[in-house]
mmCIF file of C-alpha atoms in Angstrom:
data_model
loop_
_atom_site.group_PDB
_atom_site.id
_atom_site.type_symbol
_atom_site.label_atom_id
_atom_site.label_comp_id
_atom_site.label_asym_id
_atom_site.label_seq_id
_atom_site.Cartn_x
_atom_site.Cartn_y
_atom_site.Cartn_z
ATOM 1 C CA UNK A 1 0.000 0.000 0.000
ATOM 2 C CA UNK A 2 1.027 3.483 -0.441
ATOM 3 C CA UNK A 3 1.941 5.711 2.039
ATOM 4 C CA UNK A 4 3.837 8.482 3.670
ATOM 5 C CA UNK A 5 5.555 8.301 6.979
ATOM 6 C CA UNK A 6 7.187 11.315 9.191
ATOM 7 C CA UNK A 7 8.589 10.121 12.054
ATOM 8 C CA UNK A 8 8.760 12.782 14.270
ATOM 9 C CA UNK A 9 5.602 14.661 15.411
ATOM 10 C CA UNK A 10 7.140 17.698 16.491
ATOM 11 C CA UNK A 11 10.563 18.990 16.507
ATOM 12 C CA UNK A 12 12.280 21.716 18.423
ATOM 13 C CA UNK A 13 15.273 23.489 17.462
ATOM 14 C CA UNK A 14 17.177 26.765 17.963
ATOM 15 C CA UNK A 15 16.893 30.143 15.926
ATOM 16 C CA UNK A 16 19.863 30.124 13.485
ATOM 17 C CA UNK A 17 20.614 26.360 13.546
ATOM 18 C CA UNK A 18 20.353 23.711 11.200
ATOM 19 C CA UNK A 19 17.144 21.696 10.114
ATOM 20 C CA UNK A 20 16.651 18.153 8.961
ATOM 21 C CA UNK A 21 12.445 17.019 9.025
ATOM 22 C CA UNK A 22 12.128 13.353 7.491
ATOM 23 C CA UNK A 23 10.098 12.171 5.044
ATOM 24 C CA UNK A 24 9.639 8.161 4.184
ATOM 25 C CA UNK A 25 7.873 6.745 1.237
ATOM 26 C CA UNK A 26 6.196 3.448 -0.135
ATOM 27 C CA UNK A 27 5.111 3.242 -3.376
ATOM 28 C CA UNK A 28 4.816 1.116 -6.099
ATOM 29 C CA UNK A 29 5.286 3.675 -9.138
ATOM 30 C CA UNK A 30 7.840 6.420 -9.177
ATOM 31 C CA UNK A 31 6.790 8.729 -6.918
ATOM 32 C CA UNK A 32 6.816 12.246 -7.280
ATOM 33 C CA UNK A 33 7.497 13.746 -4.037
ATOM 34 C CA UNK A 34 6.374 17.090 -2.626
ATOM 35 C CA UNK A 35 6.747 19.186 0.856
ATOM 36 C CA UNK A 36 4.253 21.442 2.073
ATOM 37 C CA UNK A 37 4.407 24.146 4.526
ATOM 38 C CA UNK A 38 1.256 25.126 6.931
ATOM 39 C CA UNK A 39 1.295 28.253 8.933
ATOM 40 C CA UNK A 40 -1.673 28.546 11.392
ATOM 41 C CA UNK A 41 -4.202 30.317 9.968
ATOM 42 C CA UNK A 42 -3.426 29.604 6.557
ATOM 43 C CA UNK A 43 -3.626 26.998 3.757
ATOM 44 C CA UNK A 44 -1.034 24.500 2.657
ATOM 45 C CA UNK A 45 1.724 26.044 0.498
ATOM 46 C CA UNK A 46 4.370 23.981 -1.646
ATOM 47 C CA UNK A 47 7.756 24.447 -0.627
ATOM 48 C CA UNK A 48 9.347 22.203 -3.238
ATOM 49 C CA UNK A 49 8.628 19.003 -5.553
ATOM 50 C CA UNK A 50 10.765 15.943 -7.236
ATOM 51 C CA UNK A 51 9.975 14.657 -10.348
ATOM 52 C CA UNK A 52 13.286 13.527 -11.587
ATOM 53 C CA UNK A 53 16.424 14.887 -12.398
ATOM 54 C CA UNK A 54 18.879 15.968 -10.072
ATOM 55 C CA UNK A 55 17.834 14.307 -6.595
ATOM 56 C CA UNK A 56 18.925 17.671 -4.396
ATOM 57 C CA UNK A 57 16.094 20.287 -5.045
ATOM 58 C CA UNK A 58 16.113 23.820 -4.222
ATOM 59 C CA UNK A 59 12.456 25.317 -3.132
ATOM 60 C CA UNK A 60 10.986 28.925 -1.438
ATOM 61 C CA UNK A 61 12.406 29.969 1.342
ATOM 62 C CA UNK A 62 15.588 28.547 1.129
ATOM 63 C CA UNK A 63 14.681 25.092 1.992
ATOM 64 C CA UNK A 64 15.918 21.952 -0.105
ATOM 65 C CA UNK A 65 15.254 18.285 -0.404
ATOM 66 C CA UNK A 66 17.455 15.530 -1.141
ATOM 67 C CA UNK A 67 15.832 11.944 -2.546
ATOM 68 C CA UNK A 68 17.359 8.978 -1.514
ATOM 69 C CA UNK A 69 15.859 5.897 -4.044
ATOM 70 C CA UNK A 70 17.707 3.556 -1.765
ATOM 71 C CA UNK A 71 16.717 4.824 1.224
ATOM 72 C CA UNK A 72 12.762 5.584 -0.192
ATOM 73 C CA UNK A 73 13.469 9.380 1.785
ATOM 74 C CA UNK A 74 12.950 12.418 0.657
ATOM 75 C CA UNK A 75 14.061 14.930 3.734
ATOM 76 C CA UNK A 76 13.978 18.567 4.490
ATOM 77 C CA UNK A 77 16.754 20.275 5.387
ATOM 78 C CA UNK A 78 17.116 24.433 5.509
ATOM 79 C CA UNK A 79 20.790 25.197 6.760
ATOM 80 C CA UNK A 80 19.521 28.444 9.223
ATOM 81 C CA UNK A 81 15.917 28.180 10.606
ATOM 82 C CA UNK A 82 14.500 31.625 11.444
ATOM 83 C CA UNK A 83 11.399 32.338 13.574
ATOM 84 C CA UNK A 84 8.939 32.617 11.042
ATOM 85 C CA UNK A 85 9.565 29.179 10.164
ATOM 86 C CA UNK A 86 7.457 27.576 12.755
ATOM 87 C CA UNK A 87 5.023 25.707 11.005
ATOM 88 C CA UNK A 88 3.575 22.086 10.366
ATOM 89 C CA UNK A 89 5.064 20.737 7.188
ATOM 90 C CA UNK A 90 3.793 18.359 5.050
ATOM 91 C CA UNK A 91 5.375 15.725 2.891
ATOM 92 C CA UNK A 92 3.677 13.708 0.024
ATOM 93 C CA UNK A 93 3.658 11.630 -3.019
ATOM 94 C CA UNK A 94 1.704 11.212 -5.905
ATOM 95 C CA UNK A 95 2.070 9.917 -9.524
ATOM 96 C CA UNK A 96 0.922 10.765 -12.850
ATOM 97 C CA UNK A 97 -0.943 7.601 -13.456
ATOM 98 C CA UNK A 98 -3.315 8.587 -10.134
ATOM 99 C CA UNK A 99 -3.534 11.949 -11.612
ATOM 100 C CA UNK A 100 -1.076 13.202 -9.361
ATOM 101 C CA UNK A 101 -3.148 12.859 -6.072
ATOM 102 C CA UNK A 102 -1.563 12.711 -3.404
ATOM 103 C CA UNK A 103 -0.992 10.859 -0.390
ATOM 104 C CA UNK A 104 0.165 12.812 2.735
ATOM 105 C CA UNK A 105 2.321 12.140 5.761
ATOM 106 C CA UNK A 106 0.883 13.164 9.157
ATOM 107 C CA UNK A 107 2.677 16.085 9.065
ATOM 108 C CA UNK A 108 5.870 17.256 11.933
ATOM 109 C CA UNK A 109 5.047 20.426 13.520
ATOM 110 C CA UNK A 110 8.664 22.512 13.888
ATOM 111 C CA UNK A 111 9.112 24.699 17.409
ATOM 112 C CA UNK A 112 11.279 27.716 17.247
ATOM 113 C CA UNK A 113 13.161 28.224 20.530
ATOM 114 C CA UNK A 114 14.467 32.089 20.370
ATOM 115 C CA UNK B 1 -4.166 37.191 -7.941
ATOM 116 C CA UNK B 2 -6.938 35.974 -5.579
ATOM 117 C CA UNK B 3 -5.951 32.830 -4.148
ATOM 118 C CA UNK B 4 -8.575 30.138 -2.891
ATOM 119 C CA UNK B 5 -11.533 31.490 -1.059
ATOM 120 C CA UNK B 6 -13.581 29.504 1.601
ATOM 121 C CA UNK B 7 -16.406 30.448 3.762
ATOM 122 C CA UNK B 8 -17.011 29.946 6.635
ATOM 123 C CA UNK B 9 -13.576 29.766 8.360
ATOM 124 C CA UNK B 10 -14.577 28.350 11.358
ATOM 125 C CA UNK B 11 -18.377 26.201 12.512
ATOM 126 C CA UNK B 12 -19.762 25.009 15.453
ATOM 127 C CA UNK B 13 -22.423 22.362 15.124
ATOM 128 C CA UNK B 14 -24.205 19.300 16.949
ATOM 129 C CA UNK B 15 -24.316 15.935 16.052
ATOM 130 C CA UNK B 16 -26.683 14.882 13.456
ATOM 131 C CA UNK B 17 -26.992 18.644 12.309
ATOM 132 C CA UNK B 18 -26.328 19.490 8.667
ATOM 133 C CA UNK B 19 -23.451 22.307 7.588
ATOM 134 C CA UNK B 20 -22.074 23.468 4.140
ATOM 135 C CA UNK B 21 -19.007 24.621 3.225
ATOM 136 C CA UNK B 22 -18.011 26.700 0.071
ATOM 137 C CA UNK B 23 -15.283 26.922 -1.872
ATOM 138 C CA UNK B 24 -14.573 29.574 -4.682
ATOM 139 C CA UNK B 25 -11.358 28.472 -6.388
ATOM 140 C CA UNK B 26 -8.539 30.500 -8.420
ATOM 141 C CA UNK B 27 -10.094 31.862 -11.600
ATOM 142 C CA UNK B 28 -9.261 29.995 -14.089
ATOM 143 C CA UNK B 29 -8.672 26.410 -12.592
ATOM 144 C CA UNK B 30 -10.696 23.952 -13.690
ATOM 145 C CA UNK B 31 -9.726 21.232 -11.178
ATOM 146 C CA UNK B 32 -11.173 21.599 -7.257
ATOM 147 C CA UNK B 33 -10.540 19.442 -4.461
ATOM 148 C CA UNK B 34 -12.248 18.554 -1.051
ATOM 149 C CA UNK B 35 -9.835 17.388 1.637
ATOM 150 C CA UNK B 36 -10.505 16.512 4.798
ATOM 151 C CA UNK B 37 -7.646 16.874 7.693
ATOM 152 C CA UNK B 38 -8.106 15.651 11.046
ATOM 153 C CA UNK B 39 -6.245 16.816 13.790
ATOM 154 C CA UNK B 40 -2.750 15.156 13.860
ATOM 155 C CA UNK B 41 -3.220 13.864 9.922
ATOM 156 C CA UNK B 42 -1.947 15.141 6.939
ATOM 157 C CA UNK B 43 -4.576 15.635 4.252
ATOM 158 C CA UNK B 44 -7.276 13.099 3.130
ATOM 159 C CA UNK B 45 -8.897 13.711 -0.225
ATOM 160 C CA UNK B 46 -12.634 13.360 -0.545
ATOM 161 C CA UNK B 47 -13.005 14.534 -4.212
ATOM 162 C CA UNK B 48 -11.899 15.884 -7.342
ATOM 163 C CA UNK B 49 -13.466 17.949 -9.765
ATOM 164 C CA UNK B 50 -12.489 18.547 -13.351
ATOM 165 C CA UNK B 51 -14.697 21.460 -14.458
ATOM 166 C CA UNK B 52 -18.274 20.673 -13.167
ATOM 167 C CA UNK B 53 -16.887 16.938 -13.643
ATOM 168 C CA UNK B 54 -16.484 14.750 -10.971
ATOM 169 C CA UNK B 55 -12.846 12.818 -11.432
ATOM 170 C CA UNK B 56 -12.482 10.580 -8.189
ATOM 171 C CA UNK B 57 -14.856 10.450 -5.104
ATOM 172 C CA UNK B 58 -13.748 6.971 -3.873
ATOM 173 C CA UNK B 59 -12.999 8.234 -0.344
ATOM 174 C CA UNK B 60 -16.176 10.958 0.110
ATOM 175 C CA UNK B 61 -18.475 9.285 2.497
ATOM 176 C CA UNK B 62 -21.353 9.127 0.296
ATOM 177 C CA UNK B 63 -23.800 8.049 2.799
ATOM 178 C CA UNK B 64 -23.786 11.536 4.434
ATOM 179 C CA UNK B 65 -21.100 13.896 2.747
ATOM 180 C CA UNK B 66 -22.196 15.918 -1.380
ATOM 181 C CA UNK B 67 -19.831 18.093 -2.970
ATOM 182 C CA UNK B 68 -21.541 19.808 -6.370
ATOM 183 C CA UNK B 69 -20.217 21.928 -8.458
ATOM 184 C CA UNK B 70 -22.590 22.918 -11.028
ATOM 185 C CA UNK B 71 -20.937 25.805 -13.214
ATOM 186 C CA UNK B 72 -17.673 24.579 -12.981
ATOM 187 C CA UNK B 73 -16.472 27.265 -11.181
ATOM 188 C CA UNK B 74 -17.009 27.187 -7.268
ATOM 189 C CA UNK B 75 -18.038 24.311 -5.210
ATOM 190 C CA UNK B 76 -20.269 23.008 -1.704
ATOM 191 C CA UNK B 77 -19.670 20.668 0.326
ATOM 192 C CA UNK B 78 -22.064 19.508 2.546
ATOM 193 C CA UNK B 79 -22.960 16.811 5.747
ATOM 194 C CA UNK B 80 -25.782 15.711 6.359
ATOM 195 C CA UNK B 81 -26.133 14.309 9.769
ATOM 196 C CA UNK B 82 -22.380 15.338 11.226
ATOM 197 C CA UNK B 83 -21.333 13.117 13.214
ATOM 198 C CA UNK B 84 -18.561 14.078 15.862
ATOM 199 C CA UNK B 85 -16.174 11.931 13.690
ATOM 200 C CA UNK B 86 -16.349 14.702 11.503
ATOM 201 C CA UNK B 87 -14.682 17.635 13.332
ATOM 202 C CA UNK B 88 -11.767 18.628 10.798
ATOM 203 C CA UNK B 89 -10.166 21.159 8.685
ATOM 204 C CA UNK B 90 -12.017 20.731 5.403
ATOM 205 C CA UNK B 91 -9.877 22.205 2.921
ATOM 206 C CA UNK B 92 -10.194 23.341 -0.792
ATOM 207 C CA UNK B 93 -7.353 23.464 -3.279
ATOM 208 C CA UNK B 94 -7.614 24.237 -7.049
ATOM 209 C CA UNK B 95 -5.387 23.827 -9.938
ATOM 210 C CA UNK B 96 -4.875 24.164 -13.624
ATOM 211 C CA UNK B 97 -6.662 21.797 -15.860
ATOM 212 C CA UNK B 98 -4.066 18.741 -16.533
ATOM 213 C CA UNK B 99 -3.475 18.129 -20.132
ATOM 214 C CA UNK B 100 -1.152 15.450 -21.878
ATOM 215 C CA UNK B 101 -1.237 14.185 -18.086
ATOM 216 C CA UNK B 102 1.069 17.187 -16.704
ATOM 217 C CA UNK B 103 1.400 18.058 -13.827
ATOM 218 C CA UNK B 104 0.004 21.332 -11.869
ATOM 219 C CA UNK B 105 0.288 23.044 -8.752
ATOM 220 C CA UNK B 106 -2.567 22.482 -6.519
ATOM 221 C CA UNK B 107 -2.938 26.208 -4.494
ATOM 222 C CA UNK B 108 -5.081 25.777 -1.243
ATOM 223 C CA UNK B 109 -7.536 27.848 0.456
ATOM 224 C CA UNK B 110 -7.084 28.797 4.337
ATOM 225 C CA UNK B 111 -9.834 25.920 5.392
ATOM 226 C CA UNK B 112 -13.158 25.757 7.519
ATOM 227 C CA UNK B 113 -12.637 24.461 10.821
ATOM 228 C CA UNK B 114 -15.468 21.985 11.972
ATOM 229 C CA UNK B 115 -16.150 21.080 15.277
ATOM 230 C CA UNK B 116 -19.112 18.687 16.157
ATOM 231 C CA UNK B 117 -20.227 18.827 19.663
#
């Protein structure tokens, strides 16, 4: 069956450091892989995608993704979390052959500690 | 550009009342979706639209959930009885039309917040 897993519910880290939030994936196709942002208040907006290509993608707010095949992981990284980064993000996958709908994680909810 | 409008933002209701939600989508997009997120879940889709089409509503509880979008343009969904089960974002997203099976962004609107009591 397909689905999404992010292990961590909620992660906490420290203005100015480093983030990693991981994403892992079954499915049968090739997935197409995709991580959302949600702010409170506000509706889901896409931070980046994978289709193919290069495997290290480069989205909004200078967050980027790296897919692992091997590893069936697509994670988040952003190399200096500010503030207004506290969110819940979102990864999923999809595929053209399902018309791209897509199948979502449960989401890790990222704390900001000042 | 006007993103994805939905009305109301937030409902209270009782079990076994009905509510309706609408959804008035990026001008433009031909393809709508109704998802429903619980609280600690990522997104669950309930249906897609293509124009006033309906594409997939495999996982829209048919026995007491209707979406309808008549003109092709915006959409309502509706429960009828809620059952506390139900309390969830219900969100709307909208995209391009897909042709030669390409892909397009799917924008989302803020959500309505549904509590059952």
């Amino acid at each position: 069956a397909q689905s999404v897993t992010q292990p961590d519910i909620h992660i906490t880290v420290s203005e100015g450091a480093s983030l990693e939030l991981r994403c892992n994936y079954s499915y049968g196709a090739t997935p197409y892989l995709f991580w959302y942002v949600q702010s409170p208040g506000q509706g889901l907006q896409l931070l980046l995608k994978y289709f193919s290509g290069d495997t290290l993608v480069q989205g909004i707010k200078g967050f980027e993704a790296e897919f692992k095949r091997s590893q069936s992981s697509f994670n988040l990284r952003k190399p200096s979390v500010h503030w207004s980064d506290a969110a819940e993000y979102f990864c999923a996958v999809g595929a053209m052959d399902s018309n791209y709908q897509l199948i979502w994680g449960a989401g890790t909810k990222l704390i900001i500690k000042p | 550009e006007a993103g994805v409008a939905q009305s109301p933002r937030y409902k209270i209701i009782e079990k076994r009342q009905s509510v309706a939600f609408w959804c008035n989508p990026i001008s433009g997009h031909a393809t709508l979706y109704w998802y429903q997120q619980i609280l600690g879940q990522g997104p669950k889709l309930l249906i897609q639209f293509q124009n006033n089409g309906v594409v997939d509503d495999s996982q829209l509880p048919k026995d007491r959930f209707s979406a309808e979008r008549l003109k092709g343009v915006d959409s309502t969904l509706k429960i009828q009885p809620a059952k506390l089960e139900d309390s969830a974002v219900y969100l709307c997203a909208s995209s391009l039309e897909s042709l030669a099976g390409g892909y397009n962004e799917q924008f989302f609107g803020p959500g309505t917040r549904l509590t059952v009591l």
